[in-house]
PDB file of C-alpha atoms in Angstrom:
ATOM      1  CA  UNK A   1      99.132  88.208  81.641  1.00 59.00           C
ATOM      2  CA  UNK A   2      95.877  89.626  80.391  1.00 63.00           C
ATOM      3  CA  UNK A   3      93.294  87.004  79.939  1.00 88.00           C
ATOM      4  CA  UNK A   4      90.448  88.996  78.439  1.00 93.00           C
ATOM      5  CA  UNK A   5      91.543  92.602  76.334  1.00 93.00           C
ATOM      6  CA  UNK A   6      89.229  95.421  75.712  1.00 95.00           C
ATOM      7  CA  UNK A   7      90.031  97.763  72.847  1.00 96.00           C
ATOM      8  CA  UNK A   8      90.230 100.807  72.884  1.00 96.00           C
ATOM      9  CA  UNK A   9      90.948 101.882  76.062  1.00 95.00           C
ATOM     10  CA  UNK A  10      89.785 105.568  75.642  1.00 95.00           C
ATOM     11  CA  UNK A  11      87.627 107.356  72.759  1.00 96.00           C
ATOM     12  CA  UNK A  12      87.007 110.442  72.728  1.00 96.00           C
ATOM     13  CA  UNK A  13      84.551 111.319  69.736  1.00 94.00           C
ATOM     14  CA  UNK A  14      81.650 114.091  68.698  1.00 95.00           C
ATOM     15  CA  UNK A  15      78.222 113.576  69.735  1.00 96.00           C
ATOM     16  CA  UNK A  16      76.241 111.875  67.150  1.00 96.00           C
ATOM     17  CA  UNK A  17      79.128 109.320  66.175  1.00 95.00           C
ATOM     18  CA  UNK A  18      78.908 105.327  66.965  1.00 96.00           C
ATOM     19  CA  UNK A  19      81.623 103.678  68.810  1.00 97.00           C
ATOM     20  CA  UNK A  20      82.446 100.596  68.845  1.00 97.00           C
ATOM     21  CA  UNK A  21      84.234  98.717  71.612  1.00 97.00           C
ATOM     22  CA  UNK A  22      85.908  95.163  70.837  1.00 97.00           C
ATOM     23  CA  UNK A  23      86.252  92.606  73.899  1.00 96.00           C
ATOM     24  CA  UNK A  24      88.281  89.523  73.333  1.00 95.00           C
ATOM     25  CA  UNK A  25      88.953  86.451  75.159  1.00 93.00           C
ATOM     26  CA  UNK A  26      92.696  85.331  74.454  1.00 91.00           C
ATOM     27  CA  UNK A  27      93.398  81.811  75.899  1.00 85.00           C
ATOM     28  CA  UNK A  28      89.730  80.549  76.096  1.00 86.00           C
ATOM     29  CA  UNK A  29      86.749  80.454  74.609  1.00 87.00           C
ATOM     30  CA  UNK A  30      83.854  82.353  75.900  1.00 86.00           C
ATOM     31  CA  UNK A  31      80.339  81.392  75.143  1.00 84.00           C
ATOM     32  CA  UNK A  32      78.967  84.140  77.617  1.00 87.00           C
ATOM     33  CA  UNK A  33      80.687  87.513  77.879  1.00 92.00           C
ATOM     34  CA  UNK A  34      79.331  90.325  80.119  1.00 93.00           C
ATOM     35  CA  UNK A  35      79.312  94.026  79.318  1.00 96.00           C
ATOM     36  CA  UNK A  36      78.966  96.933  82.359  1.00 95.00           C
ATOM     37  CA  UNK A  37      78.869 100.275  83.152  1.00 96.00           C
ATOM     38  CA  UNK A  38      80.482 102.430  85.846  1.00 93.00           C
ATOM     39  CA  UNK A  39      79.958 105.910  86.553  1.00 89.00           C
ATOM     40  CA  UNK A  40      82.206 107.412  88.276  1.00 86.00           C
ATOM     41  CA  UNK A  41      82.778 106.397  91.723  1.00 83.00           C
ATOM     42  CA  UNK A  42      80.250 103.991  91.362  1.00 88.00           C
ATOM     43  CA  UNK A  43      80.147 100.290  91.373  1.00 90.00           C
ATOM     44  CA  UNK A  44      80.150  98.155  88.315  1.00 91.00           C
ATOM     45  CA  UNK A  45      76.134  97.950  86.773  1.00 92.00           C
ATOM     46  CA  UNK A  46      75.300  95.142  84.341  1.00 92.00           C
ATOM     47  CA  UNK A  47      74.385  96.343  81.163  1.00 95.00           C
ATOM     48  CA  UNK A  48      74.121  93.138  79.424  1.00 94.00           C
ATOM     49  CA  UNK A  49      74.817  89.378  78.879  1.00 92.00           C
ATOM     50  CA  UNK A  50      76.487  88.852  75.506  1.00 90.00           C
ATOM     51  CA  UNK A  51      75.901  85.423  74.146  1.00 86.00           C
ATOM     52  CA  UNK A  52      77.594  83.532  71.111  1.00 86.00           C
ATOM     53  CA  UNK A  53      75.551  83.193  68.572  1.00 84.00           C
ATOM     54  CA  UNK A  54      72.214  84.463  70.117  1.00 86.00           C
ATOM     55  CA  UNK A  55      70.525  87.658  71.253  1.00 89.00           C
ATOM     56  CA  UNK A  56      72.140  89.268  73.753  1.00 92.00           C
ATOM     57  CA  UNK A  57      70.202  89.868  76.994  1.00 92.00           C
ATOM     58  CA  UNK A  58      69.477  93.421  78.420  1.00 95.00           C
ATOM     59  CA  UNK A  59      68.848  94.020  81.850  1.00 94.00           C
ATOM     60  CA  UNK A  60      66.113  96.243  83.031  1.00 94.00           C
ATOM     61  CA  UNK A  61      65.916 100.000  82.054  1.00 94.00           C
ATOM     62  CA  UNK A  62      69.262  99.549  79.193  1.00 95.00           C
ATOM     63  CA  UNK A  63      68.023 100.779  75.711  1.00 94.00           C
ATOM     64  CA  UNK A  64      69.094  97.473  73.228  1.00 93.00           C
ATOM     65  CA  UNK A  65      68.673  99.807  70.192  1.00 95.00           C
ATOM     66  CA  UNK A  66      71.305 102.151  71.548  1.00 96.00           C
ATOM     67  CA  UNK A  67      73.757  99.749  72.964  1.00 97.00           C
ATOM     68  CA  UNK A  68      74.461  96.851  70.260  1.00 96.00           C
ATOM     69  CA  UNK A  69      76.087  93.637  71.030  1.00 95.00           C
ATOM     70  CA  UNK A  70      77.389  90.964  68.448  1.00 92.00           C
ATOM     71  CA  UNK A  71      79.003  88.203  70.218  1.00 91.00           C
ATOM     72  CA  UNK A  72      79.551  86.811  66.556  1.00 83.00           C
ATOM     73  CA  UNK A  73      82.534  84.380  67.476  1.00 89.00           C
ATOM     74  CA  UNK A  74      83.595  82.338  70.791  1.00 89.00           C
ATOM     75  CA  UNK A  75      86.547  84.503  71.333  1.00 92.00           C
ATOM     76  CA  UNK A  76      84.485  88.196  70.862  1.00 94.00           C
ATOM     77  CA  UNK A  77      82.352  90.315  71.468  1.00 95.00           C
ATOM     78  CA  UNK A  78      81.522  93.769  70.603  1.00 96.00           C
ATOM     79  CA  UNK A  79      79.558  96.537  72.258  1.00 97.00           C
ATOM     80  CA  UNK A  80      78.852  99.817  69.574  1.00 97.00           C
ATOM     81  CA  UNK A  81      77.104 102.296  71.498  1.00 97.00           C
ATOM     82  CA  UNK A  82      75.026 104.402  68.796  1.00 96.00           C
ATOM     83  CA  UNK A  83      74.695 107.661  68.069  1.00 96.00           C
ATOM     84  CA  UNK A  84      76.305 108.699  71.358  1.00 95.00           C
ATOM     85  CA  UNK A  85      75.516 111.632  73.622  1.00 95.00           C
ATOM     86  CA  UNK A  86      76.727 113.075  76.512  1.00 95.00           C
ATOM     87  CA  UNK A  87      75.071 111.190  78.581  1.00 95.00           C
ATOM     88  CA  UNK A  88      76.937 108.435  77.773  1.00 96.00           C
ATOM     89  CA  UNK A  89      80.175 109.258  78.537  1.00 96.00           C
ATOM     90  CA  UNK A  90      81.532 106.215  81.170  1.00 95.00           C
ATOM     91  CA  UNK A  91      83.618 103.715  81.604  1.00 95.00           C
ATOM     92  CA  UNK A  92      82.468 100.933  79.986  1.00 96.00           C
ATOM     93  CA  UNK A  93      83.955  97.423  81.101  1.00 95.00           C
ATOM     94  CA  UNK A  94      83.675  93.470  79.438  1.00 95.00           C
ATOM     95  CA  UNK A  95      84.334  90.560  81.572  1.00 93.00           C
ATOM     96  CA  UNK A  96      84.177  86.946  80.410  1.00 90.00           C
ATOM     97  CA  UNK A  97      84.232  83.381  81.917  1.00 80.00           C
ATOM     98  CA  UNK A  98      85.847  80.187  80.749  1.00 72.00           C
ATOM     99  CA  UNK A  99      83.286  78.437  78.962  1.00 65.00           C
ATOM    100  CA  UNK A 100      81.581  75.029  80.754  1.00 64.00           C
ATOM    101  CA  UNK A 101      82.865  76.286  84.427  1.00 64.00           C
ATOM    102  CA  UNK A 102      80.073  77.580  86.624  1.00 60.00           C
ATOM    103  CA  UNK A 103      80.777  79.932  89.585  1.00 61.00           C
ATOM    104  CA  UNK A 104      83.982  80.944  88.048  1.00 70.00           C
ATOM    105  CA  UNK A 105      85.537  84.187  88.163  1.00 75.00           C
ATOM    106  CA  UNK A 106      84.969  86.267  85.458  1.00 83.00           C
ATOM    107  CA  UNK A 107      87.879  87.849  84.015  1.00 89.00           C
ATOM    108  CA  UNK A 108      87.607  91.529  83.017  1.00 92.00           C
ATOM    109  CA  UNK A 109      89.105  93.984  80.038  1.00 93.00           C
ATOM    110  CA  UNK A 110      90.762  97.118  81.173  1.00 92.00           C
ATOM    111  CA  UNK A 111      87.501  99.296  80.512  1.00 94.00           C
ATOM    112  CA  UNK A 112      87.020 101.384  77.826  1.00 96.00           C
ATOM    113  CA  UNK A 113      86.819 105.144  79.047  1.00 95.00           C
ATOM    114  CA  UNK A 114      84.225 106.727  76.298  1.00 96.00           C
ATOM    115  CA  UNK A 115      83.979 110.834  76.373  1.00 96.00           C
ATOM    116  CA  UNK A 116      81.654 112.106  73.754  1.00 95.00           C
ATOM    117  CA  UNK A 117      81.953 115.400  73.168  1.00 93.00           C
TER     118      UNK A 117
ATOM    119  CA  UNK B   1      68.000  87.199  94.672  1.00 73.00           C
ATOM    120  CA  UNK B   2      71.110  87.467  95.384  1.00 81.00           C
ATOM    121  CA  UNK B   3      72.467  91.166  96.945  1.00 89.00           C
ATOM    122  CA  UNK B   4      75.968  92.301  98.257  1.00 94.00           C
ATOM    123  CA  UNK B   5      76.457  95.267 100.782  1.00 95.00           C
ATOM    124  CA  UNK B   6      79.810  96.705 101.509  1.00 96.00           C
ATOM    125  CA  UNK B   7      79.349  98.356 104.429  1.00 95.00           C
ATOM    126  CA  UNK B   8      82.220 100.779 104.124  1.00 95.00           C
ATOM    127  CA  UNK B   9      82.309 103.057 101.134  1.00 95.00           C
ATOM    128  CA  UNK B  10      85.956 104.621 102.637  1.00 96.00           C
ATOM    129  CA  UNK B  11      88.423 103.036 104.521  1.00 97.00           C
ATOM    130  CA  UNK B  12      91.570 104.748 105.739  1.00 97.00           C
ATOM    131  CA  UNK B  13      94.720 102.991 107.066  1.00 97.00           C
ATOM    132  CA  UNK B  14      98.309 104.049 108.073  1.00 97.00           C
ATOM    133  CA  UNK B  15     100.618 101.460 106.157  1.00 97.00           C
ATOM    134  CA  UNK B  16     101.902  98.893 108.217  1.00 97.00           C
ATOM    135  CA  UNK B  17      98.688  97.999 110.024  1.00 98.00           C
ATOM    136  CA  UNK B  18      95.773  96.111 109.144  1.00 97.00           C
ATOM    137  CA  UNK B  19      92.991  96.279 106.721  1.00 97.00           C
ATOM    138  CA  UNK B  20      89.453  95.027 106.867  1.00 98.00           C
ATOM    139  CA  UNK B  21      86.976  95.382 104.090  1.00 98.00           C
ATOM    140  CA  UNK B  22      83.119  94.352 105.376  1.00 98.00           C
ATOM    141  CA  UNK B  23      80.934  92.285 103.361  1.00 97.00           C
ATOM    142  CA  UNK B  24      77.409  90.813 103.845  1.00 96.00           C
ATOM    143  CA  UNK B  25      75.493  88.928 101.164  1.00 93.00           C
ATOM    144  CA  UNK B  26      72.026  87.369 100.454  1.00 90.00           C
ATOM    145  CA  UNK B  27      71.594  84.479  98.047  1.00 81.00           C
ATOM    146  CA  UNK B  28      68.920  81.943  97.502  1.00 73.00           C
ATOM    147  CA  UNK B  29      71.825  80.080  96.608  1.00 73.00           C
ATOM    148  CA  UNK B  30      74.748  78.161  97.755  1.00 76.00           C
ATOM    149  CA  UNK B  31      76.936  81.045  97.121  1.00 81.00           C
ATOM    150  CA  UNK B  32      80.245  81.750  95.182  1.00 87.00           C
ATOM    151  CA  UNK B  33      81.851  84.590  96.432  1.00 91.00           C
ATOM    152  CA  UNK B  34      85.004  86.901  95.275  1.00 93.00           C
ATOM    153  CA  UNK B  35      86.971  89.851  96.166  1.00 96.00           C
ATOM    154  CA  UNK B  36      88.429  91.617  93.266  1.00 95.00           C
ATOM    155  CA  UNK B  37      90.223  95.175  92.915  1.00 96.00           C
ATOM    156  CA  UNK B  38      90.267  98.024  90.883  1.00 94.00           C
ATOM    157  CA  UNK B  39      92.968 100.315  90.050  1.00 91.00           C
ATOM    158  CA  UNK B  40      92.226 103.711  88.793  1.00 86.00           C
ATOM    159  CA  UNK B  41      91.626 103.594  85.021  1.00 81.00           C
ATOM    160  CA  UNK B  42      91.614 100.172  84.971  1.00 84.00           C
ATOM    161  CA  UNK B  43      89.590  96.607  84.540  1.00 86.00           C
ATOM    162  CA  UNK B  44      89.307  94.685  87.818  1.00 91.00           C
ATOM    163  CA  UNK B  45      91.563  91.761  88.849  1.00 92.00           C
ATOM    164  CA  UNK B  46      90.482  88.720  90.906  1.00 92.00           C
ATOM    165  CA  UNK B  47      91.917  88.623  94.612  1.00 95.00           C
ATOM    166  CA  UNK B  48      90.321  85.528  95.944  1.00 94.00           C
ATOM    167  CA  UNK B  49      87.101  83.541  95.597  1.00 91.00           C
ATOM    168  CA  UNK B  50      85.243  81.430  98.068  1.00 89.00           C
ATOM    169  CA  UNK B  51      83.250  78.348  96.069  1.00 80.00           C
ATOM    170  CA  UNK B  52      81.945  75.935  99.270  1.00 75.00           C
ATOM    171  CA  UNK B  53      85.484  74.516  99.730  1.00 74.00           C
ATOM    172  CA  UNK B  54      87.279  76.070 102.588  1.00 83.00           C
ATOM    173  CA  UNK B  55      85.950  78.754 104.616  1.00 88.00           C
ATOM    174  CA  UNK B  56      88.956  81.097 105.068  1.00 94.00           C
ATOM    175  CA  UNK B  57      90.377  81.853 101.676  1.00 94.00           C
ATOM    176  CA  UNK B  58      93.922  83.393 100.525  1.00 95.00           C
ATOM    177  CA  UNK B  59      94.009  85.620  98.146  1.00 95.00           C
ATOM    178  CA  UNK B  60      96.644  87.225  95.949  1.00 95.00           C
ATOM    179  CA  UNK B  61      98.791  89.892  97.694  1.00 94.00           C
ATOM    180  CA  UNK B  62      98.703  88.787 101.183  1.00 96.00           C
ATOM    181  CA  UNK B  63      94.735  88.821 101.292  1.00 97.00           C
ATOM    182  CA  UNK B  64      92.516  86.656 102.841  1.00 97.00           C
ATOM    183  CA  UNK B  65      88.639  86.510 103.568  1.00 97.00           C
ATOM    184  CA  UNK B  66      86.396  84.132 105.309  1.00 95.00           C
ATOM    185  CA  UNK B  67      83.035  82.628 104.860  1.00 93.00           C
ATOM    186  CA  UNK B  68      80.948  83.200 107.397  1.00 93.00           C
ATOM    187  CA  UNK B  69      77.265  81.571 106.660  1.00 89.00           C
ATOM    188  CA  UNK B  70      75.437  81.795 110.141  1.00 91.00           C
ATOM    189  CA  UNK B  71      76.767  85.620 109.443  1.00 93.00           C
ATOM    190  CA  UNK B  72      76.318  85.939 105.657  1.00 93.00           C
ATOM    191  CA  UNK B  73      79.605  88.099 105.781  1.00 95.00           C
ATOM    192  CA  UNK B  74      82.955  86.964 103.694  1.00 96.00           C
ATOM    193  CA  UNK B  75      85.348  90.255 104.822  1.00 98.00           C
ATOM    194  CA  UNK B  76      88.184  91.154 103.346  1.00 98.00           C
ATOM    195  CA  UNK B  77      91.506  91.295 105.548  1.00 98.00           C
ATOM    196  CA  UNK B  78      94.964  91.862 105.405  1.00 98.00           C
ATOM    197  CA  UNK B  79      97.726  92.160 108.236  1.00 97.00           C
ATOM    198  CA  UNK B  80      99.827  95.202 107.262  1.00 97.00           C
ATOM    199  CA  UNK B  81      98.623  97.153 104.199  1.00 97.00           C
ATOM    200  CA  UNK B  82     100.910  98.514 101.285  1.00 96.00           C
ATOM    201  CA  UNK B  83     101.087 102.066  99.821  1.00 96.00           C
ATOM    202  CA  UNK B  84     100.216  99.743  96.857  1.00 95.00           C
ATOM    203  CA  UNK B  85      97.021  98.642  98.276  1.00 96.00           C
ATOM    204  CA  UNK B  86      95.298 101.752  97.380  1.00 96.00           C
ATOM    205  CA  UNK B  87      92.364 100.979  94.756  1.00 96.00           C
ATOM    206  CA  UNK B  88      88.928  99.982  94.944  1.00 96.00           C
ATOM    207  CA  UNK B  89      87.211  97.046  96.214  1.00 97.00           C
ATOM    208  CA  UNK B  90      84.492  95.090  94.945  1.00 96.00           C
ATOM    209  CA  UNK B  91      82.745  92.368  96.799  1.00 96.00           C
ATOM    210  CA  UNK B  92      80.682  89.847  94.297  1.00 93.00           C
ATOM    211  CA  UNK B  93      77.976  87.290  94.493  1.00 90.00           C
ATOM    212  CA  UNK B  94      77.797  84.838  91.692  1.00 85.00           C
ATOM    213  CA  UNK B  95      74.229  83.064  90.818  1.00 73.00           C
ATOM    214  CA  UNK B  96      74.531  79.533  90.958  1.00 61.00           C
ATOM    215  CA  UNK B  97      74.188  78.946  87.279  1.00 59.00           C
ATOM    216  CA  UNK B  98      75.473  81.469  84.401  1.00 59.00           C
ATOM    217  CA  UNK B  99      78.086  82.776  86.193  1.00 68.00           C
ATOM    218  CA  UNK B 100      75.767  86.575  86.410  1.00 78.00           C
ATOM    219  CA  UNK B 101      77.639  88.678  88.873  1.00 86.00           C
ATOM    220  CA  UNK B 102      76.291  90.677  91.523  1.00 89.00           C
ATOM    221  CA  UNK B 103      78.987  93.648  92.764  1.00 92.00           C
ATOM    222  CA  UNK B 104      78.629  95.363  96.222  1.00 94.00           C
ATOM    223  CA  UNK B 105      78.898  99.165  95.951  1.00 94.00           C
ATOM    224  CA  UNK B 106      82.711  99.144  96.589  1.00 95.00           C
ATOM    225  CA  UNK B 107      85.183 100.553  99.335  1.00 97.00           C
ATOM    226  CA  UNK B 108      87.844 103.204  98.284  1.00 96.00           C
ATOM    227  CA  UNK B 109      91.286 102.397 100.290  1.00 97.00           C
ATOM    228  CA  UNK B 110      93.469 105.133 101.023  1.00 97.00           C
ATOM    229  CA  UNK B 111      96.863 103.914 102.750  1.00 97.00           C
ATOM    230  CA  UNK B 112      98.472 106.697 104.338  1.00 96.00           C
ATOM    231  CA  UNK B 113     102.620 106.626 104.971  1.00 94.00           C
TER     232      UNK B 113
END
């Protein structure tokens, strides 16, 4: 069974709202979780690297004031992508590793599929 | 650095016959490697990983890929592919210390009856 659940799978919401997207380890904890972006088509692009009780790091060119990440417990983290446009409609996906392991696979949510209207 | 090249974006295959997926990496590292696939809609699920054991690795599914160093390739094969093989594929690199992934650009299967 699922190992790592994203929530919710698809939101659909007016432009100007914040969205919030919930990724959860279930059977481990997770002191790093990782948060992409796919467009469509595309391959998976790193967004950022979620960790527990720190900052989160951003990679190049991602805006940190638009996409917030709380990775408040060992078991979740959250992405809320504010005041959403149009632009950032996507599939958004979380993936997370069992903690203490290196070179582990990463096991990933379903996605979230975000339309903003 | 580490960078992963698929170098097939499509591939197309009658079911019943084989499947090959290319790969080639770079990595200051000892690489780990992986194979994972992606249904429409849908997160990605592990296939098969490579991590400096044994070069040829079985997957999930009837899968298998081998590490080639002196080529930097790990491909992706299978002997006789399934309607339900149809998805996308994902070749990874991981760094050799917080598990950051690096994804190839993907290959779109299409198995035709």
């Amino acid at each position: 069974g699922a190992v790592v659940s994203q929530h919710p799978s698809w939101v659909i919401c007016k432009s100007g709202t914040s969205v919030k997207i919930e990724c959860r380890s279930l059977d481990f904890q997770a002191t790093t979780m990782f948060w992409y972006r796919q467009f469509p088509k595309q391959s998976l692009m790193l967004m950022a690297t979620s960790n527990e009780g720190s900052k989160a790091t951003y990679e190049q060119g991602v805006e940190k004031d638009k996409f917030l990440i709380n990775h408040a417990s060992l078991t979740l983290s959250t992405l809320t992508v504010t005041s959403a446009h149009p632009e950032d409609s996507s599939f958004y996906i979380c993936s997370a590793g069992r903690q203490g392991v290196v070179n582990q696979p990463q096991h990933f949510g379903d996605g979230t599929r975000l339309s903003i209207l | 650095a580490q960078s992963v090249t698929q170098l097939d974006s499509h591939v197309s295959v009658s079911e019943g016959t084989p499947v090959l997926l290319r790969c080639n990496y770079s990595s200051s590292y000892s690489p780990s490697l992986f194979w994972y696939v992606q249904h429409p809609n849908k997160g990605l699920q592990l296939l098969l990983k490579y991590t400096s054991a044994a070069t040829l690795v079985k997957g999930i599914n009837g899968f298998e890929a081998e590490f080639k160093k002196s080529e930097t390739s790990f491909h992706l094969t299978k002997p006789s592919a399934h309607m339900s093989d149809a998805a996308e594929y994902f070749c990874v690199v991981s760094e050799a210390a917080g598990n950051k992934l690096t994804f190839g650009g993907g290959t779109r299967v299409l198995v035709k009856p």
